[in-house]
mmCIF file with all atom_site columns, C-alpha atoms in Angstrom:
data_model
loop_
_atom_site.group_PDB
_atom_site.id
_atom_site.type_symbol
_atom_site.label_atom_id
_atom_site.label_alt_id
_atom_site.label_comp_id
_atom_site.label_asym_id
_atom_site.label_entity_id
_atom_site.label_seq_id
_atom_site.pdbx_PDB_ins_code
_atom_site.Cartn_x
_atom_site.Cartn_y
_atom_site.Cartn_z
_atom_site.occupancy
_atom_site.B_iso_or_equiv
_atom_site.pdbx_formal_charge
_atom_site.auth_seq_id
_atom_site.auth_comp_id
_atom_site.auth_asym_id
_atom_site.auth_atom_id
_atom_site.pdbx_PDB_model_num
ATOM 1   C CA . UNK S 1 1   ? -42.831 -8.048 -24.758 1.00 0.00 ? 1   UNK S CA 1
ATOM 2   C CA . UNK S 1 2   ? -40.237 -5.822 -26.003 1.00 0.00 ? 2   UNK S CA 1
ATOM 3   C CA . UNK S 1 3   ? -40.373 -2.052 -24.289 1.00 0.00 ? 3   UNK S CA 1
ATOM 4   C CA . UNK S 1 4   ? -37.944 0.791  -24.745 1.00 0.00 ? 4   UNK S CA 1
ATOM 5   C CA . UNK S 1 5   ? -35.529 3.070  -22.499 1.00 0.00 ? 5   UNK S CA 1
ATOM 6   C CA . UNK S 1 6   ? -34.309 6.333  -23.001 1.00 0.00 ? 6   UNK S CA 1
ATOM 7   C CA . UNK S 1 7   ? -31.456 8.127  -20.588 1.00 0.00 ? 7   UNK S CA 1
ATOM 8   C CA . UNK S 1 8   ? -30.475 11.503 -21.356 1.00 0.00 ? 8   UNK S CA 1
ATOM 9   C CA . UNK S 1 9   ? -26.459 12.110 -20.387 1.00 0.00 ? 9   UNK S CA 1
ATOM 10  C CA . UNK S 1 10  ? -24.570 15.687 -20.300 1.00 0.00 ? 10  UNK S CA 1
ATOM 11  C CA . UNK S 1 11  ? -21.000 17.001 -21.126 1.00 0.00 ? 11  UNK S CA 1
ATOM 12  C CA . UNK S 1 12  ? -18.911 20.095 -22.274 1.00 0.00 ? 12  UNK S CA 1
ATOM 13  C CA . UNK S 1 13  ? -16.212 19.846 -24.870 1.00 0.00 ? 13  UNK S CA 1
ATOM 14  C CA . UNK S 1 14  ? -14.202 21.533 -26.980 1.00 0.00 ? 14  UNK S CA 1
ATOM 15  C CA . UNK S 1 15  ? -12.886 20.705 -30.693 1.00 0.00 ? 15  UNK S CA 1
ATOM 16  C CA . UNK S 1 16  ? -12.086 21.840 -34.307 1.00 0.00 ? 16  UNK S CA 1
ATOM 17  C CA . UNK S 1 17  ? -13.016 20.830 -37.154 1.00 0.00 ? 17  UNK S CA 1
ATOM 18  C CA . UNK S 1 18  ? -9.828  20.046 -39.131 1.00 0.00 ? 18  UNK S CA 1
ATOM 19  C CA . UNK S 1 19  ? -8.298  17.434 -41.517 1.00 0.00 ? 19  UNK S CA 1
ATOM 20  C CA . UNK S 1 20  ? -4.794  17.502 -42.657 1.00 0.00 ? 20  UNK S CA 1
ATOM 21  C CA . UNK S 1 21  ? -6.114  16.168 -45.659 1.00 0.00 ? 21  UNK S CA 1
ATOM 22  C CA . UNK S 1 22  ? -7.233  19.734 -46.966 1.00 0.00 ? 22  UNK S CA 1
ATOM 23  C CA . UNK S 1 23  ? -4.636  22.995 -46.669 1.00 0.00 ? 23  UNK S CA 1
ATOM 24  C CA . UNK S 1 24  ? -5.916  26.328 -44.488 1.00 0.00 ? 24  UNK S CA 1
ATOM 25  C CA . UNK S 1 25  ? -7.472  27.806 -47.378 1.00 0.00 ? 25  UNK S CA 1
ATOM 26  C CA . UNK S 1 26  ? -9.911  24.255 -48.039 1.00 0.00 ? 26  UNK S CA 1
ATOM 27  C CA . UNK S 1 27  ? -10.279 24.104 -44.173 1.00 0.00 ? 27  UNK S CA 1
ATOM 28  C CA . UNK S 1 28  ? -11.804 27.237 -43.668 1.00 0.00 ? 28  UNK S CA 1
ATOM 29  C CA . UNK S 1 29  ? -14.099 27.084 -46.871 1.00 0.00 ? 29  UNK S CA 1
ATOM 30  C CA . UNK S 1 30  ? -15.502 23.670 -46.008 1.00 0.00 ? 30  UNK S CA 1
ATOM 31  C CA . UNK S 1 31  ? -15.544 23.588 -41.879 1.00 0.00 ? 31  UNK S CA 1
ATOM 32  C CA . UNK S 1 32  ? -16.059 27.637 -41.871 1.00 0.00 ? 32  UNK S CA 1
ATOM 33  C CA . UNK S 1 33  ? -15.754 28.963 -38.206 1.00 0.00 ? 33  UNK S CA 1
ATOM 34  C CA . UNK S 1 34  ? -15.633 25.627 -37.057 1.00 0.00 ? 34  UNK S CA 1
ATOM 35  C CA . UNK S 1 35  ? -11.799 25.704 -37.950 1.00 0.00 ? 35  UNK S CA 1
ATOM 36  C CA . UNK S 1 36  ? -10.660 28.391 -35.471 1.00 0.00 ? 36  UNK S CA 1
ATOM 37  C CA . UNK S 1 37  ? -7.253  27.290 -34.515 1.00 0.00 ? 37  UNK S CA 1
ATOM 38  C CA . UNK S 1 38  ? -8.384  27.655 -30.769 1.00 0.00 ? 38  UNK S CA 1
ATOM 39  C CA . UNK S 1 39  ? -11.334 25.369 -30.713 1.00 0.00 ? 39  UNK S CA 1
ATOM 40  C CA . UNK S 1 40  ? -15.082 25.933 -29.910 1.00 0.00 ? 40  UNK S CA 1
ATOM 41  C CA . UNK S 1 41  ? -17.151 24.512 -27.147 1.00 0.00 ? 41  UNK S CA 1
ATOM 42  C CA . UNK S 1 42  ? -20.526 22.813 -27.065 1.00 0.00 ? 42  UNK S CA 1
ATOM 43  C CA . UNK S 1 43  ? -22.686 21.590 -24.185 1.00 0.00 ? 43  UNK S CA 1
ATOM 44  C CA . UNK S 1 44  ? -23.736 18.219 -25.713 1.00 0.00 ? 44  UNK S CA 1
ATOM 45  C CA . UNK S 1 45  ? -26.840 16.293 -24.852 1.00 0.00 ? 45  UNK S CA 1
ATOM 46  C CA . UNK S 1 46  ? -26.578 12.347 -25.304 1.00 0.00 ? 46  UNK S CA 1
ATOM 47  C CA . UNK S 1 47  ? -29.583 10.243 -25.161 1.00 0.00 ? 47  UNK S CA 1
ATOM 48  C CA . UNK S 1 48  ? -29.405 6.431  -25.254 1.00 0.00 ? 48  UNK S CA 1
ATOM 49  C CA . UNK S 1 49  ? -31.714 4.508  -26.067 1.00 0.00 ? 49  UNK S CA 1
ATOM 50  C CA . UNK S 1 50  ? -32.215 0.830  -24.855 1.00 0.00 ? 50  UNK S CA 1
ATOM 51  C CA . UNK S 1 51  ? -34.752 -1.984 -25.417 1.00 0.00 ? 51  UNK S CA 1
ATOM 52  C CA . UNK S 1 52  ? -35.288 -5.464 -23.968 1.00 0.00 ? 52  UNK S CA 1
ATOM 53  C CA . UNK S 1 53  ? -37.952 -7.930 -22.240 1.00 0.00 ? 53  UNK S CA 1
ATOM 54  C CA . UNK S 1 54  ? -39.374 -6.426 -18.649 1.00 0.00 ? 54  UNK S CA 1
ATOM 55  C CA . UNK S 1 55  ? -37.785 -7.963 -15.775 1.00 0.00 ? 55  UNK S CA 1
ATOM 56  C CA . UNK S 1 56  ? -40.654 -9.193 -14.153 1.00 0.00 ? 56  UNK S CA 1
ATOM 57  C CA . UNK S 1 57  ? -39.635 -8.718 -10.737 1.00 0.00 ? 57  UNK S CA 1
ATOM 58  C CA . UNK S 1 58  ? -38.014 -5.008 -11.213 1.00 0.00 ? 58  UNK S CA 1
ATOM 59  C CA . UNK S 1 59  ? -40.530 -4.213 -14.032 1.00 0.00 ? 59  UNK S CA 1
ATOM 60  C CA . UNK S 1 60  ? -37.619 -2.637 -15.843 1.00 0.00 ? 60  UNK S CA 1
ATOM 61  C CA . UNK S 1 61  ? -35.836 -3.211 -18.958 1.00 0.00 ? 61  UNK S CA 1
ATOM 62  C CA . UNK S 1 62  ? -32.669 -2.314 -17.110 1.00 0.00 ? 62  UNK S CA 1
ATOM 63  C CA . UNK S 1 63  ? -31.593 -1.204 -13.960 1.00 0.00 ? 63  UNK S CA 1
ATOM 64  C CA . UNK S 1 64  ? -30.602 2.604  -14.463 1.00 0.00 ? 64  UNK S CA 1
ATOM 65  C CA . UNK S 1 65  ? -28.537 2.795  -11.297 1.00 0.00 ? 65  UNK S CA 1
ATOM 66  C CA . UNK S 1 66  ? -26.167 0.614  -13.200 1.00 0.00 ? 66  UNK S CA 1
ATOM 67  C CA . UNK S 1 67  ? -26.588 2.579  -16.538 1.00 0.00 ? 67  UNK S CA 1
ATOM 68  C CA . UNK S 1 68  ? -25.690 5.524  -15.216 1.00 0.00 ? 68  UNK S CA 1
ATOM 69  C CA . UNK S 1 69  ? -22.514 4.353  -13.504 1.00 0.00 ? 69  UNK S CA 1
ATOM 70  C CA . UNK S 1 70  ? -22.098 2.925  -16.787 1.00 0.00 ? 70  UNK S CA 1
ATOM 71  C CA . UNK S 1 71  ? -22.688 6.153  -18.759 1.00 0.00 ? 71  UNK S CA 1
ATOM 72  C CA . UNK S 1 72  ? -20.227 7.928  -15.926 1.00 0.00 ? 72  UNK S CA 1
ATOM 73  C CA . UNK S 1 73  ? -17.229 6.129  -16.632 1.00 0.00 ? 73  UNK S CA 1
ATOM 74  C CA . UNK S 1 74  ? -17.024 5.838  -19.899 1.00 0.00 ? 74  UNK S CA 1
ATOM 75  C CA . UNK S 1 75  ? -19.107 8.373  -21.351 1.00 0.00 ? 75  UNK S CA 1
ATOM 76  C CA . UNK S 1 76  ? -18.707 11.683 -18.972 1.00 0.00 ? 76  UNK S CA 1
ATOM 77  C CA . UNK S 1 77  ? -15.187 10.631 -17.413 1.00 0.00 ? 77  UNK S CA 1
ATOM 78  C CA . UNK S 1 78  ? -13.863 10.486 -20.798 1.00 0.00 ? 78  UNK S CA 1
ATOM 79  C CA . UNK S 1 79  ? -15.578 13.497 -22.719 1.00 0.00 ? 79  UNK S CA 1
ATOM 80  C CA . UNK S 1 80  ? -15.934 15.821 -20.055 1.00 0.00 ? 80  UNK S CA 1
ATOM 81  C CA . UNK S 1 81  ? -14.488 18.753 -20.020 1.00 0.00 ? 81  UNK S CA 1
ATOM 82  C CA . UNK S 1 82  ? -11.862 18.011 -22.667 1.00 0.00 ? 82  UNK S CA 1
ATOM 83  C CA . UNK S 1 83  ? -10.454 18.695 -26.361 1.00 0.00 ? 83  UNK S CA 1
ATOM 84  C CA . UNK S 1 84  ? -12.296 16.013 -28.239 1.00 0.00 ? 84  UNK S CA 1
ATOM 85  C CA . UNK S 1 85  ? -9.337  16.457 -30.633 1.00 0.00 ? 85  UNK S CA 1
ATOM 86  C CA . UNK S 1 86  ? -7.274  15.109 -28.153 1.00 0.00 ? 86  UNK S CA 1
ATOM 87  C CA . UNK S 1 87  ? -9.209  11.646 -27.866 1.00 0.00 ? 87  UNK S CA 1
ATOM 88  C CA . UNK S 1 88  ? -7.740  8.585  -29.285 1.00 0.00 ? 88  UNK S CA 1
ATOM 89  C CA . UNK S 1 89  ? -10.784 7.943  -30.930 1.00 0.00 ? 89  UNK S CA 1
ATOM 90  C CA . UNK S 1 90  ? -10.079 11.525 -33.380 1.00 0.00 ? 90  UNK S CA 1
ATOM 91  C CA . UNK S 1 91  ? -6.133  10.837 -34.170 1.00 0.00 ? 91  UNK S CA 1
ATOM 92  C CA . UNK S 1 92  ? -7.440  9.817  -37.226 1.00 0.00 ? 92  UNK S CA 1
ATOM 93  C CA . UNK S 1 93  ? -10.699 11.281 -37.875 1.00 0.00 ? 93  UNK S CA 1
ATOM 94  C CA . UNK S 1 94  ? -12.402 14.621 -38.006 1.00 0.00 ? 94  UNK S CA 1
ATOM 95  C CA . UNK S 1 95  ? -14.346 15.559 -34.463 1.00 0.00 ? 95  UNK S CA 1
ATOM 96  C CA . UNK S 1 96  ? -17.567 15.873 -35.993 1.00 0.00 ? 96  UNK S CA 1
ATOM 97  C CA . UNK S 1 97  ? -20.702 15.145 -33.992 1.00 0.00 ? 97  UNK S CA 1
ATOM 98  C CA . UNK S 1 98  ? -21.442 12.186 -36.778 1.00 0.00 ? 98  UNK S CA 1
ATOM 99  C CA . UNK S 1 99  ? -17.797 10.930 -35.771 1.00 0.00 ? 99  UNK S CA 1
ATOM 100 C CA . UNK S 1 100 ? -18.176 11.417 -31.988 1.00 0.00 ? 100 UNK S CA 1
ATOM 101 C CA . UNK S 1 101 ? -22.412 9.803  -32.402 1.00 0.00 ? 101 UNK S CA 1
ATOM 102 C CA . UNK S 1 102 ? -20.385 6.799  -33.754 1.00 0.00 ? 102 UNK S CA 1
ATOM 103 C CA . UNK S 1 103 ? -18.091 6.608  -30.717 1.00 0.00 ? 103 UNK S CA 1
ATOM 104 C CA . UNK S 1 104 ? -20.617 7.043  -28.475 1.00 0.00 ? 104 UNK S CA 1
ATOM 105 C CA . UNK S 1 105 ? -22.401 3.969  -30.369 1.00 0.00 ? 105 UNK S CA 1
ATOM 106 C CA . UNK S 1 106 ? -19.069 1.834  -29.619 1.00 0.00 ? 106 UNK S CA 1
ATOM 107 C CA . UNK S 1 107 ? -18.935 2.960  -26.236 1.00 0.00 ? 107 UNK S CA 1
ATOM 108 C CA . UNK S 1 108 ? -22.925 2.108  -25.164 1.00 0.00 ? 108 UNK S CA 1
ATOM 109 C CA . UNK S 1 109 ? -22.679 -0.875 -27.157 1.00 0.00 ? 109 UNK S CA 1
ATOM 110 C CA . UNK S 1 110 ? -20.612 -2.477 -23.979 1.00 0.00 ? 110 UNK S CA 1
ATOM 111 C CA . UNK S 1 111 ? -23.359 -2.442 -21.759 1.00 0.00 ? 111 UNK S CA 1
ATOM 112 C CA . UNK S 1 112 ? -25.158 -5.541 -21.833 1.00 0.00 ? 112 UNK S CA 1
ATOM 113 C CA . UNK S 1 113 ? -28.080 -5.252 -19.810 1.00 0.00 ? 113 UNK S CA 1
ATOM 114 C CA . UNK S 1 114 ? -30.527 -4.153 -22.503 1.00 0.00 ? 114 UNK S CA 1
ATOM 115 C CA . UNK S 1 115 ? -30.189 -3.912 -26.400 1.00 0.00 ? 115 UNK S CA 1
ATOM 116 C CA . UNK S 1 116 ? -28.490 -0.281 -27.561 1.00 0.00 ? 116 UNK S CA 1
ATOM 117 C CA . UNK S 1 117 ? -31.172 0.391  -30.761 1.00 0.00 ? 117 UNK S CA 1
ATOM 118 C CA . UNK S 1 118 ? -29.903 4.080  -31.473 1.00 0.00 ? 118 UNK S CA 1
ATOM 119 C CA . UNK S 1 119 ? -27.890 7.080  -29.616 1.00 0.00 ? 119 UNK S CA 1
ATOM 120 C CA . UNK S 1 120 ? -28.898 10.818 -30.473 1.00 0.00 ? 120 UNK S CA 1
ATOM 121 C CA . UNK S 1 121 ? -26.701 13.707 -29.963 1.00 0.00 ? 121 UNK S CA 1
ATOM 122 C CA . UNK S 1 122 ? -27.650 17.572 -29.570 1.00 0.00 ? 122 UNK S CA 1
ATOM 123 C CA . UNK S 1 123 ? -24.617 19.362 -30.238 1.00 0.00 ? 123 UNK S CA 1
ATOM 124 C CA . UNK S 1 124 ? -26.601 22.799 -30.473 1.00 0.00 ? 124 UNK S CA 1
ATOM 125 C CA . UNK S 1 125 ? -30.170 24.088 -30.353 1.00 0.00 ? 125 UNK S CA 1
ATOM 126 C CA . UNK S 1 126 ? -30.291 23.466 -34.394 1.00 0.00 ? 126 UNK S CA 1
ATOM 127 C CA . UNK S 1 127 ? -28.049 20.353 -34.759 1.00 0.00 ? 127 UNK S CA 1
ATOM 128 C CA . UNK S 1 128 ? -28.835 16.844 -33.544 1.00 0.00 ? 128 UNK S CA 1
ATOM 129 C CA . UNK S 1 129 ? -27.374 13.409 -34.759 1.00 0.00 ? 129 UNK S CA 1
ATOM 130 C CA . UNK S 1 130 ? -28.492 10.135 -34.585 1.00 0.00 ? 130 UNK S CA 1
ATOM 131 C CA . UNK S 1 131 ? -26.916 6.505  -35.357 1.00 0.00 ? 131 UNK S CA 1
ATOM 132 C CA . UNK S 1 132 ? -27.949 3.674  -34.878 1.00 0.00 ? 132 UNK S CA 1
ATOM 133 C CA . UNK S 1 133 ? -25.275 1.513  -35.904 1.00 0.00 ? 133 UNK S CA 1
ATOM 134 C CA . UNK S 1 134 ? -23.922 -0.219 -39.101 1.00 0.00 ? 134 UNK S CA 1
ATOM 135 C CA . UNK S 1 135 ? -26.914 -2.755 -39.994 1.00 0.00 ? 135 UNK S CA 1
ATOM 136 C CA . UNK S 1 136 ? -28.125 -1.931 -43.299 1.00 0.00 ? 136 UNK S CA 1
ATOM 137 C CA . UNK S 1 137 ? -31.046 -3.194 -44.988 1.00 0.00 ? 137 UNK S CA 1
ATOM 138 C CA . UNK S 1 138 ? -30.922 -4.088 -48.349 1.00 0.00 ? 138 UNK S CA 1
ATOM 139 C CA . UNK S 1 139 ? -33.721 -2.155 -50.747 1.00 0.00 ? 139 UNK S CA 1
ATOM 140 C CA . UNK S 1 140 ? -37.163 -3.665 -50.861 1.00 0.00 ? 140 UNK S CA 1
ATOM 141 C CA . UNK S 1 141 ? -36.843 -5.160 -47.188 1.00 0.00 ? 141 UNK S CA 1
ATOM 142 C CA . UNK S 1 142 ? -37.796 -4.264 -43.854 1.00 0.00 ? 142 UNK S CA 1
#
């Protein structure tokens, strides 16, 4: 019997949207206010989402004291209160939520108590993201 856990995780960070890819004039038109040379700041929601078999002693999938500790030092220790532009993880990549949902991914993926199936990001009241890793199914299956 498979069930399913959800945890809900909060930080505060700042970043632009920028590529060196594109010149000022391409920045602005395709990343808009999002490329003010001083950053902007969001107050993101995470939620994690775990499944596994129910411990039949704990009837839990996983203990969330250690999922939290989990989520503190490497999720809200890292992300915190920083310049996401200034993570390792964006030398070479944009900032975007997608990118940071996929880092997030990595990062959850190292806990091995219970099965990561997807992580979901709020980044504002109107944007959320969601990934669920790399898998893909090929057309036709399931």
């Amino acid at each position: 019997m498979r069930a399913y856990l959800s945890r809900r995780y909060h930080f505060s960070a700042s970043h632009r949207l920028h590529t060196d890819v594109y010149d000022a004039a391409q920045n602005t038109a395709v990343f808009g206010k999002c490329n003010n040379p001083h950053g902007h700041g969001h107050n993101y929601i995470v939620q994690v989402t775990f499944s596994g078999t129910v411990d039949p002693a704990t009837g839990m999938v996983c203990n969330l004291a250690d999922l939290d500790a989990f989520a503190r030092t490497n999720l809200i220790e890292r992300f915190d209160h920083t310049n996401l532009n200034m993570s390792d993880c964006f030398v070479d990549k944009v900032s975007t939520t997608e990118n940071l949902s996929i880092e997030i991914h990595r990062i959850f993926q190292e806990f091995t108590a219970a099965h990561l199936e997807r992580i979901h990001v709020e980044e504002t009241s109107n944007n959320a993201f969601d990934y669920a890793g790399d898998a893909v199914t090929a057309p036709g299956t399931i």
